[in-house]
Short mmCIF file of C-alpha atoms in Angstrom, two decimals:
data_model
loop_
_atom_site.label_atom_id
_atom_site.label_comp_id
_atom_site.label_asym_id
_atom_site.label_seq_id
_atom_site.Cartn_x
_atom_site.Cartn_y
_atom_site.Cartn_z
CA MET B 1 9.73 -9.64 -13.83
CA PRO B 2 12.83 -10.86 -13.74
CA PHE B 3 15.83 -8.23 -12.22
CA SER B 4 17.97 -6.99 -14.77
CA ALA B 5 21.26 -6.01 -13.70
CA GLY B 6 21.93 -2.92 -16.59
CA ARG B 7 19.46 -0.12 -15.44
CA PRO B 8 20.46 0.64 -11.42
CA THR B 9 17.37 1.87 -10.37
CA ILE B 10 15.58 -0.55 -8.24
CA ALA B 11 13.34 -1.23 -4.66
CA GLN B 12 14.55 -3.28 -2.34
CA ILE B 13 12.48 -5.10 0.16
CA ASP B 14 13.66 -5.66 3.01
CA GLY B 15 11.80 -9.67 4.22
CA ALA B 16 13.19 -9.55 7.81
CA ALA B 17 11.54 -5.70 8.49
CA LEU B 18 8.00 -6.91 6.63
CA ARG B 19 7.69 -10.08 9.45
CA SER B 20 9.03 -7.69 12.12
CA ASN B 21 6.28 -5.21 11.43
CA LEU B 22 3.49 -8.34 11.15
CA ALA B 23 5.03 -9.31 14.49
CA ALA B 24 4.72 -5.99 15.63
CA VAL B 25 0.88 -5.49 14.62
CA ARG B 26 0.22 -8.86 16.30
CA SER B 27 1.72 -8.14 18.96
CA GLY B 28 -1.36 -6.45 20.60
CA LEU B 29 -4.01 -8.49 19.57
CA ALA B 30 -5.98 -10.56 21.76
CA PRO B 31 -6.17 -14.56 21.45
CA GLY B 32 -8.58 -15.55 18.63
CA VAL B 33 -8.57 -12.40 16.63
CA GLY B 34 -7.34 -13.06 12.90
CA LEU B 35 -5.06 -10.96 10.65
CA LEU B 36 -6.08 -9.72 7.10
CA ALA B 37 -2.73 -8.33 5.42
CA VAL B 38 -3.92 -5.80 3.05
CA VAL B 39 -1.78 -6.51 -0.38
CA LYS B 40 -3.48 -3.95 -2.83
CA ALA B 41 -1.70 -2.19 -5.12
CA ASP B 42 0.71 -4.08 -5.51
CA ALA B 43 0.97 -4.49 -1.82
CA TYR B 44 1.61 -0.71 -1.51
CA GLY B 45 4.23 -0.58 -4.20
CA HIS B 46 6.31 -3.38 -2.46
CA GLY B 47 5.58 -6.23 -5.24
CA ALA B 48 2.55 -8.53 -4.21
CA THR B 49 3.99 -11.15 -5.72
CA LEU B 50 7.32 -11.03 -3.44
CA VAL B 51 5.30 -9.51 0.28
CA ALA B 52 2.03 -11.86 -0.04
CA PRO B 53 3.95 -15.79 -0.18
CA LEU B 54 6.24 -14.22 2.43
CA PHE B 55 3.10 -13.20 4.80
CA GLU B 56 1.62 -16.38 4.16
CA ARG B 57 4.70 -18.26 5.06
CA ALA B 58 4.86 -16.01 8.25
CA GLY B 59 1.34 -16.91 9.46
CA VAL B 60 -1.31 -14.17 8.07
CA ASP B 61 -5.07 -15.17 7.85
CA ALA B 62 -6.38 -13.73 5.00
CA PHE B 63 -5.39 -11.15 2.42
CA GLY B 64 -7.19 -8.09 1.00
CA ALA B 65 -7.17 -7.17 -2.78
CA ALA B 66 -8.64 -4.02 -4.25
CA THR B 67 -9.58 -6.18 -7.45
CA VAL B 68 -9.68 -9.31 -8.93
CA GLU B 69 -6.60 -9.27 -10.77
CA GLU B 70 -4.99 -8.36 -7.96
CA ALA B 71 -6.08 -11.25 -6.50
CA VAL B 72 -5.71 -13.65 -9.32
CA GLU B 73 -2.06 -12.56 -9.44
CA LEU B 74 -1.54 -13.29 -5.77
CA ARG B 75 -3.00 -16.92 -6.75
CA GLY B 76 -0.40 -17.22 -9.60
CA ALA B 77 2.24 -16.26 -6.98
CA GLY B 78 1.07 -19.52 -5.01
CA VAL B 79 -0.53 -17.64 -2.22
CA THR B 80 -3.58 -20.48 -0.77
CA LYS B 81 -4.76 -18.24 2.02
CA PRO B 82 -7.93 -16.62 1.90
CA ILE B 83 -8.35 -13.50 -0.51
CA VAL B 84 -10.99 -10.69 -0.32
CA VAL B 85 -11.56 -8.29 -3.05
CA LEU B 86 -12.41 -5.33 -1.02
CA THR B 87 -14.09 -3.32 -3.52
CA GLY B 88 -16.66 -5.95 -5.02
CA ALA B 89 -16.70 -7.35 -8.53
CA GLU B 90 -18.26 -7.15 -11.90
CA PRO B 91 -21.09 -10.06 -12.87
CA THR B 92 -18.73 -10.67 -16.12
CA GLN B 93 -16.09 -12.11 -13.30
CA ILE B 94 -17.94 -14.49 -11.32
CA GLU B 95 -16.01 -17.28 -13.12
CA ALA B 96 -12.74 -15.82 -12.07
CA LEU B 97 -13.95 -15.31 -8.50
CA LEU B 98 -14.90 -18.99 -8.10
CA ASP B 99 -12.40 -20.58 -10.43
CA TYR B 100 -9.56 -18.87 -8.17
CA ARG B 101 -11.57 -19.53 -4.91
CA LEU B 102 -12.15 -15.89 -4.17
CA SER B 103 -14.70 -13.75 -1.81
CA VAL B 104 -15.75 -10.46 -2.40
CA ALA B 105 -17.64 -7.40 -1.21
CA LEU B 106 -21.26 -7.47 -1.58
CA LEU B 107 -22.25 -4.02 -1.56
CA ASP B 108 -26.00 -3.77 -2.20
CA ALA B 109 -28.71 -5.92 -3.31
CA ALA B 110 -28.75 -5.12 -6.83
CA MET B 111 -25.20 -6.86 -6.97
CA ALA B 112 -26.79 -10.02 -4.79
CA GLN B 113 -29.59 -10.22 -7.60
CA GLN B 114 -27.25 -9.78 -10.67
CA MET B 115 -25.15 -12.74 -9.39
CA ARG B 116 -27.68 -14.99 -8.84
CA PRO B 117 -28.66 -16.49 -12.80
CA LEU B 118 -24.78 -16.13 -13.23
CA LEU B 119 -23.59 -18.56 -10.36
CA ARG B 120 -25.91 -21.34 -11.11
CA GLY B 121 -26.01 -23.07 -7.95
CA ARG B 122 -22.10 -22.74 -6.81
CA ARG B 123 -21.46 -20.94 -3.37
CA LEU B 124 -19.88 -17.78 -3.48
CA SER B 125 -18.56 -15.94 -0.48
CA VAL B 126 -19.48 -12.88 0.21
CA HIS B 127 -18.27 -9.87 2.77
CA VAL B 128 -21.10 -7.58 3.20
CA LYS B 129 -19.84 -3.89 2.95
CA ILE B 130 -21.04 -1.47 5.41
CA ASP B 131 -20.89 2.31 4.61
CA THR B 132 -20.62 3.85 8.15
CA GLY B 133 -19.47 7.26 7.11
CA MET B 134 -17.22 7.12 3.92
CA GLY B 135 -19.81 7.68 1.65
CA ARG B 136 -18.21 5.39 -1.25
CA LEU B 137 -19.46 1.64 -1.12
CA GLY B 138 -21.55 -0.36 0.76
CA VAL B 139 -25.43 0.09 2.68
CA THR B 140 -26.25 1.76 5.70
CA PRO B 141 -26.93 0.29 8.78
CA GLU B 142 -30.38 1.43 7.86
CA GLU B 143 -30.68 -0.39 4.49
CA LEU B 144 -28.82 -3.63 5.76
CA PRO B 145 -32.25 -5.57 6.07
CA ALA B 146 -33.01 -5.17 2.87
CA LEU B 147 -29.73 -6.09 1.51
CA LEU B 148 -30.05 -9.43 3.74
CA GLN B 149 -33.57 -10.17 2.83
CA VAL B 150 -32.36 -10.00 -0.81
CA VAL B 151 -29.18 -12.35 0.15
CA GLN B 152 -31.61 -14.96 1.67
CA GLY B 153 -33.53 -15.34 -1.50
CA VAL B 154 -30.35 -16.13 -2.76
CA PRO B 155 -28.53 -19.22 -1.35
CA GLU B 156 -25.36 -19.80 -3.61
CA LEU B 157 -24.12 -16.40 -1.75
CA SER B 158 -22.00 -17.49 2.01
CA VAL B 159 -22.06 -14.63 4.03
CA GLU B 160 -18.74 -14.98 5.60
CA GLY B 161 -18.22 -11.52 7.03
CA ILE B 162 -19.46 -8.18 7.69
CA PHE B 163 -17.25 -5.05 7.47
CA SER B 164 -16.54 -1.12 7.08
CA HIS B 165 -13.79 1.09 6.84
CA PHE B 166 -12.79 4.01 8.62
CA ALA B 167 -13.31 7.36 7.00
CA ASN B 168 -9.81 8.82 8.71
CA ALA B 169 -6.79 6.53 7.88
CA ASP B 170 -5.14 8.05 11.28
CA LEU B 171 -8.23 8.18 13.39
CA GLY B 172 -7.47 11.92 13.51
CA ASN B 173 -11.12 12.70 14.39
CA GLN B 174 -11.62 10.72 17.31
CA GLU B 175 -15.37 11.58 17.65
CA PHE B 176 -16.38 10.69 14.36
CA ALA B 177 -14.25 7.45 14.04
CA ALA B 178 -16.27 6.59 17.37
CA TYR B 179 -19.43 7.50 15.67
CA GLN B 180 -18.68 4.88 12.99
CA LEU B 181 -17.36 2.40 15.13
CA GLN B 182 -21.25 2.68 16.96
CA LEU B 183 -22.84 2.27 13.58
CA PHE B 184 -20.72 -0.89 12.60
CA GLU B 185 -21.71 -2.59 15.90
CA ARG B 186 -25.44 -1.47 15.11
CA ALA B 187 -24.96 -3.61 11.86
CA VAL B 188 -23.71 -6.31 13.55
CA ALA B 189 -26.32 -6.49 15.96
CA THR B 190 -29.00 -6.36 13.20
CA ALA B 191 -27.58 -9.56 11.34
CA ARG B 192 -27.68 -11.19 14.37
CA SER B 193 -31.06 -10.63 14.91
CA LEU B 194 -31.83 -12.05 11.47
CA GLY B 195 -29.83 -15.20 12.10
CA LEU B 196 -26.88 -13.76 10.37
CA ARG B 197 -23.26 -15.13 12.21
CA PRO B 198 -20.73 -14.16 9.99
CA ARG B 199 -17.28 -15.71 10.50
CA PHE B 200 -15.03 -12.45 9.95
CA LEU B 201 -16.12 -9.49 11.54
CA HIS B 202 -13.10 -6.25 10.40
CA LEU B 203 -13.04 -2.75 11.05
CA ALA B 204 -9.39 -1.70 11.84
CA ASN B 205 -6.94 -0.69 9.62
CA SER B 206 -3.61 0.20 10.70
CA ALA B 207 -3.92 2.83 13.52
CA ALA B 208 -6.97 0.67 14.81
CA ALA B 209 -5.20 -2.42 14.79
CA LEU B 210 -2.16 -0.79 16.94
CA THR B 211 -4.31 1.70 19.17
CA TRP B 212 -8.23 0.81 19.63
CA PRO B 213 -8.53 -2.98 20.47
CA ALA B 214 -12.63 -2.24 21.21
CA THR B 215 -12.37 -2.21 17.12
CA HIS B 216 -10.74 -5.70 16.53
CA PHE B 217 -13.38 -7.86 16.45
CA SER B 218 -12.97 -11.37 14.92
CA LEU B 219 -10.25 -9.54 12.18
CA ILE B 220 -7.85 -6.62 11.99
CA ARG B 221 -7.20 -5.56 8.43
CA PRO B 222 -3.69 -3.32 8.23
CA GLY B 223 -1.70 -2.70 5.26
CA LEU B 224 0.58 0.47 6.28
CA ALA B 225 1.78 -0.60 9.17
CA LEU B 226 3.04 -4.05 7.38
CA TYR B 227 5.43 -1.67 5.35
CA GLY B 228 6.93 -0.19 8.36
CA ILE B 229 5.30 3.45 7.93
CA ALA B 230 3.54 4.64 11.27
CA PRO B 231 -0.10 5.30 11.02
CA VAL B 232 -0.16 7.67 14.20
CA ALA B 233 1.51 10.04 15.20
CA ASN B 234 4.02 8.94 18.40
CA CYS B 235 3.93 5.01 17.71
CA SER B 236 5.31 2.99 20.28
CA LEU B 237 5.81 -0.21 18.31
CA PRO B 238 8.86 -0.76 16.29
CA LEU B 239 7.85 -0.55 12.84
CA ALA B 240 10.80 -0.96 10.25
CA PRO B 241 10.51 0.69 6.83
CA ALA B 242 10.29 -2.28 4.67
CA MET B 243 11.14 -0.62 0.90
CA ARG B 244 14.74 1.16 0.30
CA VAL B 245 14.56 2.67 -3.45
CA VAL B 246 18.08 3.60 -5.14
CA THR B 247 19.84 4.11 -7.94
CA ARG B 248 23.47 5.21 -9.20
CA ILE B 249 24.63 8.26 -10.51
CA VAL B 250 25.62 8.00 -14.48
CA GLN B 251 27.10 11.02 -15.62
CA LEU B 252 28.90 13.85 -13.34
CA LYS B 253 29.66 17.56 -14.76
CA ALA B 254 31.53 20.54 -13.89
CA VAL B 255 28.92 23.65 -14.37
CA PRO B 256 30.11 26.77 -14.30
CA ALA B 257 27.89 29.42 -12.08
CA GLU B 258 24.57 31.22 -13.28
CA ARG B 259 23.85 28.13 -15.37
CA PRO B 260 20.30 27.06 -16.02
CA LEU B 261 19.37 23.60 -15.78
CA SER B 262 17.07 21.05 -16.75
CA TYR B 263 13.28 21.88 -18.51
CA GLY B 264 12.17 25.22 -18.11
CA GLN B 265 15.41 26.58 -16.30
CA THR B 266 13.57 26.50 -12.96
CA PHE B 267 17.34 26.45 -11.32
CA VAL B 268 19.69 28.35 -12.29
CA THR B 269 23.57 27.50 -10.76
CA ARG B 270 24.75 30.13 -8.07
CA ARG B 271 28.51 29.07 -8.02
CA PRO B 272 30.53 26.62 -9.93
CA SER B 273 28.83 23.56 -9.16
CA ARG B 274 29.27 19.39 -9.74
CA ILE B 275 25.73 18.28 -10.99
CA ALA B 276 25.35 14.63 -11.13
CA THR B 277 22.83 13.18 -12.89
CA ILE B 278 20.53 10.04 -12.23
CA PRO B 279 18.41 7.37 -14.27
CA VAL B 280 14.88 7.92 -12.70
CA GLY B 281 12.47 10.62 -13.42
CA TYR B 282 8.45 10.92 -13.28
CA ALA B 283 7.86 7.89 -15.22
CA ASP B 284 9.19 5.55 -12.76
CA GLY B 285 6.90 7.61 -10.00
CA TYR B 286 9.70 10.18 -8.78
CA ASP B 287 7.31 12.62 -9.21
CA ARG B 288 7.77 16.26 -10.95
CA ARG B 289 6.83 17.85 -7.67
CA LEU B 290 10.05 17.05 -6.33
CA SER B 291 11.96 19.43 -8.71
CA ASN B 292 14.00 21.97 -6.77
CA ARG B 293 12.49 20.18 -3.35
CA ALA B 294 13.70 16.97 -2.76
CA GLN B 295 17.06 15.65 -1.13
CA VAL B 296 18.63 12.56 -1.96
CA LEU B 297 21.65 10.66 -0.11
CA VAL B 298 24.93 10.31 -1.91
CA ARG B 299 27.99 9.09 0.29
CA GLY B 300 25.48 9.41 3.38
CA ARG B 301 25.21 12.70 3.41
CA ARG B 302 22.19 15.04 1.73
CA ALA B 303 22.03 16.51 -1.48
CA PRO B 304 19.31 18.55 -3.32
CA VAL B 305 17.29 17.87 -6.64
CA VAL B 306 17.96 20.74 -8.72
CA GLY B 307 15.63 21.82 -11.63
CA ALA B 308 12.35 19.86 -13.14
CA VAL B 309 12.61 15.99 -12.66
CA CYS B 310 12.06 14.67 -16.23
CA MET B 311 10.75 11.68 -17.80
CA ASP B 312 14.04 9.63 -16.96
CA LEU B 313 16.27 11.54 -15.93
CA THR B 314 16.81 14.11 -12.65
CA LEU B 315 19.78 16.28 -11.35
CA VAL B 316 21.08 15.98 -8.35
CA ASP B 317 23.88 18.98 -6.68
CA VAL B 318 26.96 17.14 -4.84
CA SER B 319 29.08 19.97 -5.30
CA ASP B 320 29.07 19.78 -0.96
CA ILE B 321 30.18 16.10 -0.96
CA PRO B 322 33.89 15.06 -1.35
CA ASP B 323 34.83 12.55 -3.79
CA VAL B 324 31.66 12.20 -5.55
CA ALA B 325 32.10 9.62 -8.52
CA ARG B 326 30.14 8.07 -11.35
CA GLY B 327 28.56 4.74 -10.26
CA ASP B 328 28.12 5.99 -6.48
CA GLU B 329 25.00 4.84 -4.87
CA VAL B 330 22.10 7.22 -4.61
CA VAL B 331 19.34 6.61 -2.26
CA LEU B 332 15.86 8.49 -2.82
CA TRP B 333 14.25 7.50 -0.08
CA GLY B 334 15.66 4.87 2.77
CA ARG B 335 18.60 4.55 5.03
CA GLN B 336 22.43 5.14 3.88
CA GLY B 337 25.26 5.63 6.29
CA GLU B 338 24.20 7.38 9.39
CA ASP B 339 20.99 9.46 7.71
CA GLU B 340 18.13 8.28 6.32
CA ILE B 341 15.28 9.83 4.02
CA THR B 342 11.71 8.74 5.24
CA VAL B 343 8.85 8.25 2.76
CA ALA B 344 7.24 10.98 4.94
CA GLU B 345 9.70 12.94 3.87
CA VAL B 346 9.36 12.81 0.36
CA ALA B 347 6.09 13.31 0.91
CA ALA B 348 6.29 16.44 2.39
CA TRP B 349 8.15 17.88 -0.74
CA GLN B 350 5.46 16.61 -3.16
CA SER B 351 2.61 18.01 -1.10
CA SER B 352 1.50 14.22 -1.04
CA ILE B 353 0.70 11.42 1.47
CA THR B 354 2.81 8.25 2.08
CA TYR B 355 -0.05 6.08 0.31
CA GLU B 356 0.50 7.73 -3.25
CA VAL B 357 4.95 8.05 -2.67
CA MET B 358 4.75 3.73 -2.33
CA THR B 359 2.32 3.27 -4.65
CA ARG B 360 3.11 5.14 -7.47
CA LEU B 361 6.42 3.67 -7.66
CA GLY B 362 6.45 2.69 -11.54
CA LYS B 363 6.46 -1.14 -12.59
CA ARG B 364 9.61 -0.52 -14.45
CA VAL B 365 11.58 -0.02 -11.18
CA PRO B 366 12.33 -3.97 -10.49
CA ARG B 367 11.46 -4.86 -6.70
CA VAL B 368 14.49 -7.20 -5.33
CA LEU B 369 13.73 -8.97 -2.21
CA ARG B 370 16.19 -8.95 0.63
CA ASP B 371 15.34 -11.76 2.47
CA ASP B 372 17.65 -13.42 4.94
CA ASP B 373 15.43 -16.43 5.28
CA SER B 374 15.47 -17.29 1.65
CA GLY B 375 18.82 -16.08 0.82
CA GLY B 376 17.42 -13.21 -1.44
CA THR B 377 14.51 -13.19 -4.14
CA ASN B 378 14.42 -11.19 -6.98
CA GLY B 379 10.96 -10.02 -8.83
#
């Protein structure tokens, strides 16, 4: 979507930070271990058609998408590296998988059997999904032999990989994570005993990629860390947040004491106040739970969000910040001056997680790639 210079609410995406994060994640890998960049959910809200080509130029080995539609969008943006559709596909999507050279998660024997008559002799690369404890998709290690027996009867299916997924993104339950690793290793051993030698074995998410070399196998699958958010506490790597969400003040008002503001009158001024209106709201993904809880940066200082966050507009009390003017930049998250509002802070204010904050940023907020290598690209 071309960037419009009219509405001032944008998400600035830092290309240098993305490359730096990628290099930091790679720094702990043994020779021969590849990297699949997870760019599902519009690259965690950063704009997949901006981010994926940058990662491809930086040398990632493959990409992970959640849906066929996401993967097709990546091909339309010029991505040529392998793309794995991590949540499987419907039989009606076979032609798209083949036309766009996509690999897909193979979830169970029924999926394999449904695919065969639709493939009509054409080869499709699949990654067998092992359920080691998430309970969502895939087969258990005990069910794997039966699935592989079906696969062996479908020569059109080429098993390119075997993978699983940790149930705790931050590996907070280390005992269960170790159990999942054990189950995954058992599944790999079973596949090898049946003569299968897939090119890719992948289990490590961002947290495991940074802290647990035993989980790296032949491919790691980072997501959050690539966007500069530490997946574990006390992360020693120099990760840099790649998204900065900004807007501008569209109106300033002098408001007397004892004046209720916004829907539901959930905030009442205690003193004569200066209230700034900013053009962002829950329709943009700025969550309504941030009402009377969040802070923003104006002129390098924190100012509280007051009243209910509306669909398109939000109010900020700038009474304690001198010389605030209409048109001043307002940072919803990111750095301004010497201060920074982190995505983790926003997540805490809305009783959520960093993933949700970034991925729920709405489509009507343009993503603007700022990249020193390319001179800047709008999207």
